[in-house]
Amino acid sequence: MIENYKEAFEKTRSAGVIAAGALDEVFKIAKPGIRTDQIDNLCYEYLNDHGAYSAPLFYRGFPKSCCTSANHVVCHGIPSDKILKDGDIINVDVTALKDGWHGDTSRTFEIGEVSIKGKKLVQTTYEAMMKGIKIIKEDIFLGDIGATIQSHVEAEGFSVVQDFCGHGIGKQFHKEPNVLHYGKKGTGEKIKAGMIFTIEPMINLGKYETKTLNDGWTAVTKDKSLSAQFEHTIGVTKDGYEIFTLSKN
Ligand code: MF3
Ligand code: CO
Ligand code: CO
């Protein structure tokens, strides 16, 4: 597919490290009493200070620089004057656009002291993403990734959101292939060295169904149960993978 992917990897890595750095800063202020638009401001400033743009800002009309998705919000939550309180969980999703290339990553933060169930959900979601990443190498199938994530999540009694998926990324924010977080081993496209895509499972405490609110963006669980998400941007190599959105420290 892509013979010489050195430049793509280097540029995605540069963007990815900046996005990860923004989340490191968000972690420091993610405390009870903070507003989600303060998180948004921090992301806007951090990206600009590091020579990048926020890819979400004005993307298909999205009004803010990051997504902030708390509690039963699955994804695409819009930063606002909402105040975070003790026991909330919140996913912050940052995409940096640097030198024409994208790096996309998200983490779910615990605000103050979170319930045992909430903590279990957050931990299982992180583990599921990492298990999906760790099997990556040339010639596995996309379905192998989905199956690995789904089996870990369902073994814990949680459910995998089906309405949103990971995606190819590069000069374009969202491109082929769709990376489903559920599925069957040996199905779907074979992955090839040089491919760059995200893995970003959204996992619900209750049922998997979602609905989108009237703002046209905010996706929530239909049953109002908690939802968590983590996301990395990765590149496929001959014998493995590289995660582009790791923190530098
Ligand atoms: N970062 C999200 C993703 O993981 C997309 C956000 S698009 C926005 O693909 F417009 F909602 F910001
Ligand atoms: Co993404
Ligand atoms: Co994202």
PDB file of C-alpha atoms and ligand atoms in Angstrom, residues 93 95 104-105 200 231, ligand 3:
ATOM      1  CA  ASP A  93     -10.911  14.188  23.143  1.00  0.00           C
ATOM      2  CA  THR A  95      -7.134  16.298  17.859  1.00  0.00           C
ATOM      3  CA  ASP A 104      -6.227  12.197  17.663  1.00  0.00           C
ATOM      4  CA  THR A 105      -6.398  10.990  21.275  1.00  0.00           C
ATOM      5  CA  GLU A 200     -11.231   4.576  20.341  1.00  0.00           C
ATOM      6  CA  GLU A 231      -8.357   6.803  22.031  1.00  0.00           C
TER       7      GLU A 231
HETATM    8 CO    CO B   3     -10.816  11.787  18.944  1.00  0.00          CO
END
